[in-house]
XYZ file of C-alpha atoms in Angstrom:
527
model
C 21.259 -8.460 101.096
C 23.349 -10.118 98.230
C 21.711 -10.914 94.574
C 21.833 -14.731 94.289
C 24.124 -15.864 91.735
C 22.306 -16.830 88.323
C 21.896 -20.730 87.778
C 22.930 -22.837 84.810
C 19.205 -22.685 83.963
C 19.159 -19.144 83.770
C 22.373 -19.491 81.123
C 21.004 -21.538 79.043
C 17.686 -19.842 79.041
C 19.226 -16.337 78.046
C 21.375 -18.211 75.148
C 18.212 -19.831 73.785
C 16.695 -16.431 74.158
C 20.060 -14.915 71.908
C 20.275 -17.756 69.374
C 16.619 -17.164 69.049
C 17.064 -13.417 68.209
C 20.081 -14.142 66.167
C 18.079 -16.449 63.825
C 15.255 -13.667 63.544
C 17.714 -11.276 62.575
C 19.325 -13.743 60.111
C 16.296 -14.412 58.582
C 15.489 -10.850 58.103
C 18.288 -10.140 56.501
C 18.236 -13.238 53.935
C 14.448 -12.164 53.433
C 16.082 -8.498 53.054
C 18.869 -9.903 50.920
C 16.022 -11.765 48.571
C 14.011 -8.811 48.026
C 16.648 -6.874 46.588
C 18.038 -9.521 44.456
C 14.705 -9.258 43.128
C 14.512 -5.978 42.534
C 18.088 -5.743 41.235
C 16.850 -8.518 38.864
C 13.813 -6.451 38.086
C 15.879 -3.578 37.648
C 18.296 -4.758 35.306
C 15.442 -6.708 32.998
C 14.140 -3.118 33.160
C 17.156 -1.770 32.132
C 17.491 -4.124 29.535
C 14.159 -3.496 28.097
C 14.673 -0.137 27.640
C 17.833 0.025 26.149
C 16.112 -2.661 23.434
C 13.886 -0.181 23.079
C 16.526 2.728 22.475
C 18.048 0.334 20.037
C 14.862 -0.109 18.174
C 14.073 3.757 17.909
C 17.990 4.097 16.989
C 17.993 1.738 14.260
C 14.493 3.449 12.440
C 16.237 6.106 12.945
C 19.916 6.051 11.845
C 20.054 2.269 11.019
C 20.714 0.857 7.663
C 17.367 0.266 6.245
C 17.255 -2.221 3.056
C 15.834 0.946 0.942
C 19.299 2.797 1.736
C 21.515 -0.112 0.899
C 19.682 -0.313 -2.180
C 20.352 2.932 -2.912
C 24.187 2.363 -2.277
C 24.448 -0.356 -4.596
C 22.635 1.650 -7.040
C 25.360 4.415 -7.095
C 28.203 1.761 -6.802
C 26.494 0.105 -10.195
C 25.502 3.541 -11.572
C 29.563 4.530 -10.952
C 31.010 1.351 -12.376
C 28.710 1.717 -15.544
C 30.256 5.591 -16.017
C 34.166 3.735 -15.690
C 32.947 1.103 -18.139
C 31.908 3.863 -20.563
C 33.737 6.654 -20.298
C 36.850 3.973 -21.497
C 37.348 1.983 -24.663
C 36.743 -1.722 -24.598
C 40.492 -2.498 -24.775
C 41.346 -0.676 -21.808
C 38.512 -1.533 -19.842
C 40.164 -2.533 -15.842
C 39.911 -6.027 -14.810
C 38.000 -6.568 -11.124
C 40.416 -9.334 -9.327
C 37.846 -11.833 -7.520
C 38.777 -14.626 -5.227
C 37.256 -16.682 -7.427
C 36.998 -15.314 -11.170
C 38.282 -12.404 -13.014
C 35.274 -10.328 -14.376
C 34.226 -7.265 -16.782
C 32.589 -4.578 -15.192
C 29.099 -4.733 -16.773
C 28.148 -1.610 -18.932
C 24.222 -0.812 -18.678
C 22.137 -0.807 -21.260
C 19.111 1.634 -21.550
C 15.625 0.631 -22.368
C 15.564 -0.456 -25.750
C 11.105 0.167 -25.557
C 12.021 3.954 -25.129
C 11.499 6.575 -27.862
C 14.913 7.526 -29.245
C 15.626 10.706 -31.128
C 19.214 10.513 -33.188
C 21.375 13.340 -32.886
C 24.090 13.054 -35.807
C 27.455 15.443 -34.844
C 29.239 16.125 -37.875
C 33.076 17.881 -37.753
C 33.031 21.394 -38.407
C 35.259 21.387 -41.689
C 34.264 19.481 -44.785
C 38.180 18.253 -45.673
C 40.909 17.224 -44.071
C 42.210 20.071 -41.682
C 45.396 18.963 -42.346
C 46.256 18.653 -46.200
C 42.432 19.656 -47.777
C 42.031 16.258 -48.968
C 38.488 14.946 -49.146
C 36.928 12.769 -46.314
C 35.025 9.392 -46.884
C 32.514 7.994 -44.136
C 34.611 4.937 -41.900
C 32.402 4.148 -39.401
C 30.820 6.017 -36.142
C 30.750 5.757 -32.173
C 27.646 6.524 -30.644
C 26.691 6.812 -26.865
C 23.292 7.296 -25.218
C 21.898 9.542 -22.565
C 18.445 9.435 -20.825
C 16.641 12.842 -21.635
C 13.496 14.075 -19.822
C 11.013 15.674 -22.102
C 9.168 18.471 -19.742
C 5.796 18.072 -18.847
C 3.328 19.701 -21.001
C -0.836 20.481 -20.115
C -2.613 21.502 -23.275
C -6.202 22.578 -23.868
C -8.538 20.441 -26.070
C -10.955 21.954 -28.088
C -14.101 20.183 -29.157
C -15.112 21.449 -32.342
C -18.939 20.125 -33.446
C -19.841 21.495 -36.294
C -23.616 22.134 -37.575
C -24.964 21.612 -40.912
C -28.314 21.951 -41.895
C -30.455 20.414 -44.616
C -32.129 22.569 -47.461
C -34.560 20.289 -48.378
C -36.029 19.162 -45.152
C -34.381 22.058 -42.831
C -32.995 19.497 -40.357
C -29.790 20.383 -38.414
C -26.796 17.348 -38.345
C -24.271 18.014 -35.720
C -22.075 14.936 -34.379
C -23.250 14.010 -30.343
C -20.883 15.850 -27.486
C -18.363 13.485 -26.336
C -19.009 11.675 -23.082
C -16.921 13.080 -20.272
C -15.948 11.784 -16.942
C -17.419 14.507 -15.028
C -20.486 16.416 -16.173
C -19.344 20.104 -17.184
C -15.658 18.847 -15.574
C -12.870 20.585 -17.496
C -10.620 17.547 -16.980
C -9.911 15.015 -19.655
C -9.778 11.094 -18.697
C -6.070 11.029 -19.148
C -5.515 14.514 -16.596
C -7.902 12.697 -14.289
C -5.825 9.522 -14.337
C -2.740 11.391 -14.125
C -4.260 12.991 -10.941
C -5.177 9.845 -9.301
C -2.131 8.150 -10.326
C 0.030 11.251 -8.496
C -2.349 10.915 -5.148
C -2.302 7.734 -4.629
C 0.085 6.065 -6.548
C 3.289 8.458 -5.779
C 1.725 10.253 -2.781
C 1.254 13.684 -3.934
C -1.278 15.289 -1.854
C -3.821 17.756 -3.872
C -2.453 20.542 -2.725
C 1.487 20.020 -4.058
C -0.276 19.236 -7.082
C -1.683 22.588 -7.878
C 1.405 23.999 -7.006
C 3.374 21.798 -9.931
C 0.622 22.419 -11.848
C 0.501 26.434 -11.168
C 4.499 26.418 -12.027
C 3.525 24.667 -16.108
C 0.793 27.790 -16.106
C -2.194 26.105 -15.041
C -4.359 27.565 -12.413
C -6.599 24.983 -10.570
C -8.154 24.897 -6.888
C -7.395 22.006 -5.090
C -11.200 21.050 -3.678
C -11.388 20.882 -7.682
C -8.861 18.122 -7.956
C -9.563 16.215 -4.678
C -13.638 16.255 -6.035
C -12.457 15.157 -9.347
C -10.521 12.779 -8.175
C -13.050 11.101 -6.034
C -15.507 11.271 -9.087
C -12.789 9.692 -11.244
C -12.325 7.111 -8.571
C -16.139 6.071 -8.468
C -16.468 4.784 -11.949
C -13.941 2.319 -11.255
C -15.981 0.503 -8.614
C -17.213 -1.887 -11.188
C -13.940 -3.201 -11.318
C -13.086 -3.299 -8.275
C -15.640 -5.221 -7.623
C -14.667 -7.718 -9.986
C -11.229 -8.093 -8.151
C -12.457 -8.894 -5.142
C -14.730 -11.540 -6.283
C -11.798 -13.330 -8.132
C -9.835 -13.327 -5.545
C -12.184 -14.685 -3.200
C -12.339 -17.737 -5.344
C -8.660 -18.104 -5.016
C -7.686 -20.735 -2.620
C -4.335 -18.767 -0.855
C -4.768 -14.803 0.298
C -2.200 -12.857 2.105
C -3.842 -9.972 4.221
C -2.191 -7.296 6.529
C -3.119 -4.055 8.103
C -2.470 -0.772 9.128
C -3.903 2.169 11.122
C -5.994 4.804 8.879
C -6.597 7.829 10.300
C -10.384 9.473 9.537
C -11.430 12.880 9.749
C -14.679 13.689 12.203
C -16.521 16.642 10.675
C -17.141 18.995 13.259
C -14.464 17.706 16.236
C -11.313 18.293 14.937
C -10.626 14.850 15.788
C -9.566 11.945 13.547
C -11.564 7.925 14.106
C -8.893 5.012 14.665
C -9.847 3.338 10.992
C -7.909 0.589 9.781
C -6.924 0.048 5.993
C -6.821 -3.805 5.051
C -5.389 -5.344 2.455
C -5.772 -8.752 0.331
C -3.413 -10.072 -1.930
C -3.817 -13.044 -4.338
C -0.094 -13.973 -6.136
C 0.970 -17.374 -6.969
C 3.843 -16.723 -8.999
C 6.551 -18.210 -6.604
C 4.805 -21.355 -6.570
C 4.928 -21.184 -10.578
C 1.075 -20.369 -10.805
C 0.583 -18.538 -14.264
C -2.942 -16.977 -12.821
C -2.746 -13.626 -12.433
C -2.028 -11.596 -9.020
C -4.440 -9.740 -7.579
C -5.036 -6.900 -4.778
C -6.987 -5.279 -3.677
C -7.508 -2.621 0.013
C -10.847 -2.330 2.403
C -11.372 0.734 4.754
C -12.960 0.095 8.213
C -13.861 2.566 10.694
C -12.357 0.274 13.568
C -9.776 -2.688 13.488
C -11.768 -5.874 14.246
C -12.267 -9.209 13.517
C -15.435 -8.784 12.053
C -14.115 -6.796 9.212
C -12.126 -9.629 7.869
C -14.707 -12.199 8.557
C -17.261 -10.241 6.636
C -15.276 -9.600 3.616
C -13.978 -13.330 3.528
C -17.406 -14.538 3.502
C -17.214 -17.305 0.621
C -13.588 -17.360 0.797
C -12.425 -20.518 1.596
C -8.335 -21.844 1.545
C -5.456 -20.822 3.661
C -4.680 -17.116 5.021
C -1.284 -16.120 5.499
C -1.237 -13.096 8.127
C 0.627 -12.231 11.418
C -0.617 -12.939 14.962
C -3.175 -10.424 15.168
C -6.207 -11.662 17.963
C -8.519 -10.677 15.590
C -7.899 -13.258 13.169
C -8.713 -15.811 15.490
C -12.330 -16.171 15.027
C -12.215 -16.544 11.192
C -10.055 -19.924 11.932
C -12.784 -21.775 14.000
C -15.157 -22.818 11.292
C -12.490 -24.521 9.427
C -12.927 -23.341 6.623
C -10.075 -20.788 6.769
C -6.487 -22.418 7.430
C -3.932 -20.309 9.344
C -0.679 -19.720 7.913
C 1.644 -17.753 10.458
C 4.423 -15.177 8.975
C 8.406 -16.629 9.723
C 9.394 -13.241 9.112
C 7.520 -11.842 12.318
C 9.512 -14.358 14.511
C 12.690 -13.260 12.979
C 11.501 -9.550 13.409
C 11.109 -10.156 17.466
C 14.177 -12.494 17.869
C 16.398 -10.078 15.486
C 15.333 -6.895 17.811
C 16.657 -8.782 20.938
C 19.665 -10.297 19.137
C 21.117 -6.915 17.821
C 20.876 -5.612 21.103
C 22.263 -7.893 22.902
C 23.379 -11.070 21.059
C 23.728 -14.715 22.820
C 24.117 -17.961 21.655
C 20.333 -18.977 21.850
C 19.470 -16.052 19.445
C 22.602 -16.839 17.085
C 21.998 -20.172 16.649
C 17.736 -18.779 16.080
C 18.913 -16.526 13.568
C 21.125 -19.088 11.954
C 18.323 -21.712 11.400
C 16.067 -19.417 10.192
C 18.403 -18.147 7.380
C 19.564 -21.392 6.508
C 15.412 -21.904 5.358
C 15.102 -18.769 3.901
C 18.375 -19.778 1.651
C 16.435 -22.800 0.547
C 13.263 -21.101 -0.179
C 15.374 -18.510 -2.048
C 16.268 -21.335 -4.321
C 13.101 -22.949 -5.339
C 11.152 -19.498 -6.361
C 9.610 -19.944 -8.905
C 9.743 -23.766 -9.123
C 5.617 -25.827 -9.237
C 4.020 -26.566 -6.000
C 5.408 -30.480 -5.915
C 8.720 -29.720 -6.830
C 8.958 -27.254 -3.352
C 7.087 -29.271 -1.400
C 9.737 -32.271 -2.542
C 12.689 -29.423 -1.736
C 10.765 -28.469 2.016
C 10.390 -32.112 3.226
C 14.241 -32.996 2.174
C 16.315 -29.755 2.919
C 13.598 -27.266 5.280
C 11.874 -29.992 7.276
C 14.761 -31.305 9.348
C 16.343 -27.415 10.290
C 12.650 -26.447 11.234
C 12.916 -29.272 13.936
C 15.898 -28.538 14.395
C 15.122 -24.999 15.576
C 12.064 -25.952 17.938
C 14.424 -28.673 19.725
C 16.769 -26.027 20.428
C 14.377 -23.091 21.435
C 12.249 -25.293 23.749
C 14.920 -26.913 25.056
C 17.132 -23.435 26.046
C 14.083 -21.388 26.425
C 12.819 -23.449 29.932
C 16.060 -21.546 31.814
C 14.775 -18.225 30.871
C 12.079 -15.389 32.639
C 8.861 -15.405 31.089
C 9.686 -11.651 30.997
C 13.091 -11.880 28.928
C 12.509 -10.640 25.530
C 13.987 -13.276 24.369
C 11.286 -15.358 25.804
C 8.658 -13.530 24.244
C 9.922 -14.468 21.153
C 10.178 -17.770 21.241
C 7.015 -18.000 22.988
C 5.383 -16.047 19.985
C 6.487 -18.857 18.095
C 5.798 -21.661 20.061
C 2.223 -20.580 20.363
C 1.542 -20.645 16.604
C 4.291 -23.276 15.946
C 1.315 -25.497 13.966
C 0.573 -22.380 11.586
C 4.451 -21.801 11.171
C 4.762 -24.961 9.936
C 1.858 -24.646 7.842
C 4.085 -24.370 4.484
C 5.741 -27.348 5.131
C 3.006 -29.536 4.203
C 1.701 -26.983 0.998
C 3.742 -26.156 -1.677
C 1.798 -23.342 -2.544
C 2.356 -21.583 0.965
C 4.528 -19.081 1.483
C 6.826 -19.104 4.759
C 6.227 -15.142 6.018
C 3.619 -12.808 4.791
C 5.387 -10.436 3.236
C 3.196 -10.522 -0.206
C 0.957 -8.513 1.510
C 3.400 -6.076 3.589
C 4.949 -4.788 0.415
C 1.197 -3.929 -1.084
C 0.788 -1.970 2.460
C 4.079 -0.362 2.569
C 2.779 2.456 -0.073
C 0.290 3.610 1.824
C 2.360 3.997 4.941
C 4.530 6.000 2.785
C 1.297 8.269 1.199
C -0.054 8.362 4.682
C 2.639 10.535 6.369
C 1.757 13.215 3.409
C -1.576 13.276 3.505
C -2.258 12.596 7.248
C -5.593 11.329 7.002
C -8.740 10.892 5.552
C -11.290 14.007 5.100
C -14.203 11.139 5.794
C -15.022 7.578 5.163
C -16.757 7.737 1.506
C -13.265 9.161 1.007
C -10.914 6.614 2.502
C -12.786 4.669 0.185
C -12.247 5.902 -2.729
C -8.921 5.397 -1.982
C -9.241 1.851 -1.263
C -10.569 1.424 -4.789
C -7.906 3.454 -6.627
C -5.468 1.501 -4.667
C -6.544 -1.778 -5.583
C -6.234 -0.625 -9.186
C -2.543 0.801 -9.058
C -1.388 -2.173 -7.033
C -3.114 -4.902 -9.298
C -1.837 -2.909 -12.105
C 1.921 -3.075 -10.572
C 1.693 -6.972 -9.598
C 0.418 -7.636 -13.614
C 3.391 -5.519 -15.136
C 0.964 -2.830 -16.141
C 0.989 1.079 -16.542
C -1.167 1.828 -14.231
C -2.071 5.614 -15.160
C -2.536 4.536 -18.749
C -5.057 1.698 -17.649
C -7.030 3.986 -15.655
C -7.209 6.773 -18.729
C -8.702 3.993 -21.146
C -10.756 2.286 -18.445
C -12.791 4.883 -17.197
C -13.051 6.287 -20.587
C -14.804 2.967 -21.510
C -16.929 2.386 -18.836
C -18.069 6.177 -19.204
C -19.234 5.425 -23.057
C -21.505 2.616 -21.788
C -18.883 -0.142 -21.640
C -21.327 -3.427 -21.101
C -21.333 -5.095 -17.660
C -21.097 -8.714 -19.650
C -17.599 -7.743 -20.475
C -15.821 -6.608 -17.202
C -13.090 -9.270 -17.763
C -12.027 -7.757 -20.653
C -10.970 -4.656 -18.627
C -9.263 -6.833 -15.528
C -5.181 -4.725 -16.274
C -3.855 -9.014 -17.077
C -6.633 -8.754 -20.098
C -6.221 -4.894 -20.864
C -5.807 -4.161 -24.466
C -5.430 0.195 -24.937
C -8.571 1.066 -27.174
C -6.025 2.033 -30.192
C -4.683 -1.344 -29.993
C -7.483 -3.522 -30.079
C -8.294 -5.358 -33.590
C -10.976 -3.755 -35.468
C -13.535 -5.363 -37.257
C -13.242 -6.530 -40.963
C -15.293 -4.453 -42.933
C -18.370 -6.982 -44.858
């Protein structure tokens, strides 16, 4: 029997059937085709993520920091004084300049420093070559900087006893008050202890070895305990600090991880050093700056809030959450940090510059230039310069970001930054409309930046009573700094006063913008 011939039906049934399968497998393969554009897409924003993160670690790392260009311009200016002194004035070489011809400056030393004159006659007394007397003409002189070692001596107290024939009773002048009670430290070794620790980051133990090399044998559980009983008589004012600058009406605060010794575990608690800083003086305010630290056992908003309590003004700190809650009663105005949104923009645009994050970095240089210019100048006169010249490129900026940033992923870096900024664009903008404002934070990042340095020494804290004690001798080195003020000296004198019974009525008198040293003060006419 034949098979009957397939119909036209049939045909059309089995192309339907084809087409059908054709368009399956057509949209499998654009489904296909999407997925791994998206993962090529996630790949490569991967990719770029971590080679902005290689960048970062490479430029701590081997970048050119500010500290080591300093130190490059310091040897340029330290070799161009040594050419400008080591040849007389007439022959000194002229620097061409596109614009000017200049002198290359010859440094002058510090005219407050002790000098000692060293007088170099010639070795004959007449004329080597015909005898004939010599008559005084004149003199050249140069000057060096000399370093006088570093001596420890030992004091001895001498009280001597006399006694009374008629009435048999013994006179002997009273025993000196000392900082610590049978301590073998003087006030000025204790300050000089402190002011090593915490002020140049010498741990205890590279102290005993310095001091062990000048002959002087000393544990160091002796200097860390004398230390921390040095540091406890200055609590009254530190104290003080931090209740004048809580009346201030502008603080700058920033933090950083402190690391705190559990007894017993051999772990460390995540603690958190804060600090507060109270300085006017760009805004042309003649009160004085202040700082001052706090030690927490945890970083939290609460820590802030509670120390703040009374405070009442703007606060100028980054985008930490924690802050957030200390803005909602009102009291407290935000002030967001411009250099943080530079930070975040900068990482992305020395990776991998565009035009978005050119023309970012461009508008936010162009308003550091003008704020560069009116340091210094009174509140009005800034906030005249900010309205004028800053106002317009700070609009400027957000037109541009918003209006670029809506073509980019959410999870671009780029993105991130801008949205950083957009989210806290009010508080950015805070300084516009305040004279006294500051556009970044970075008041309070230099007072932190010494105890990042200290901390990679020392490690940690041995406990909390101990972190703060260093929050205490902190604020007094860094206040001491800000005012212009030797800050070992001031703590020799001061707790040398407040040991002898200094009265409480007088604290002000010992703030380091009032210090007077005890052999300076005016004494008393005699009646």
């Amino acid at each position: 029997m034949s098979e009957q011939a397939p119909s036209t039906a049939d045909f059309l049934a089995r192309i339907a059937l084809l087409e059908a399968a054709v368009a399956a497998r057509d949209i499998t393969i654009a489904e296909r085709d999407e997925q791994l554009r998206r993962e090529r897409a996630e790949a490569a924003l991967r990719i770029q993520r971590l080679q902005l993160r290689i960048d970062r670690f490479n430029r701590k790392a081997f970048g050119r920091s500010s500290e080591k260009l300093g130190q490059m311009l310091l040897e340029l200016e330290d070799l161009e004084t040594d050419v400008a002194a080591g040849v007389p004035d007439a022959e000194l070489p002229i620097v061409a300049d596109t614009d000017n011809v200049r002198v290359l400056p010859v440094r002058k030393l510090n005219p407050n420093l002790p000098r000692k004159r060293v007088i170099r006659e010639p070795s004959c007394a007449c004329c080597p070559g015909c005898g004939g007397a010599l008559r005084a003409m004149g003199e050249d002189s140069e000057e060096m900087l000399d370093l006088v070692a570093q001596a420890w001596q030992v004091i001895e107290t001498v009280r001597p006893k006399y006694s009374c024939r008629t009435c048999d009773k013994i006179i002997q002048a009273p025993a000196p008050a000392k900082a610590i009670a049978r301590g073998k430290l003087s006030y000025a070794a204790l300050a000089h202890i402190m002011m090593a620790k915490w002020g140049y980051h010498l741990p205890c133990y590279r102290q005993t070895q310095m001091m062990a090399a000048k002959g002087v044998d000393i544990e160091r559980s002796t200097l860390a305990r004398s230390a921390g009983y040095a540091a406890a008589l200055l609590d009254p004012i530190y104290n003080r600090l931090r209740e004048i600058g809580r009346t201030r009406t502008k603080l700058h605060t920033d933090d950083t991880r402190l690391p705190i010794l559990a007894p017993g575990t051999g772990t460390t608690h995540k603690g958190a050093l804060w600090v507060y800083v109270a300085d006017d003086r760009n805004s042309g305010s003649q009160e004085p700056p202040i700082a001052w630290y706090r030690a927490t056992m945890g970083r939290a908003g609460e820590s802030v809030m509670s120390e703040l309590a009374g405070f009442a003004g703007t606060l100028q700190a980054d985008g930490f959450t924690g802050y957030n809650q200390i803005y909602k009663g009102g009291a407290i105005r935000e002030a967001a940090c411009l250099a943080h949104l530079r930070r975040k923009i900068f990482d992305v645009h020395d990776s991998q510059p565009t035009e978005l994050s050119t023309t970012a970095m461009a508008g936010i240089q162009a308003i550091y230039r003008i704020e560069e210019e009116i340091r210094g100048l009174p509140p009005a006169e800034r906030l005249a310069a900010r309205r004028r010249r800053t106002r317009p490129l700070v609009r400027a900026l957000r037109r541009q970001l918003m209006r670029q940033a809506n073509g980019l992923s959410r999870h671009a870096d780029i993105a991130k930054a801008f949205a950083y900024g957009t989210k806290r664009w009010r508080a950015f903008n805070r300084f516009l409309y305040d004279g006294q404002l500051e556009p970044d934070n970075l008041i309070a990042e230099r007072a932190i930046r010494g105890f990042t340095v200290g901390r990679r020494n020392w490690l940690f804290s041995g406990n909390f009573a101990a972190a703060e004690r260093s929050a205490v001798v902190l604020s007094i080195i860094e206040t001491c700094k800000l005012c212009g003020v030797d800050a070992e000296a001031y703590m020799a004198d001061v707790i040398e006063r407040i040991q002898n019974d200094w009265p409480a009525s007088r604290w002000d008198e010992l703030m380091p913008w009032n210090w007077v040293r005890c052999h300076e003060m005016p004494r008393p006419l005699a009646a």
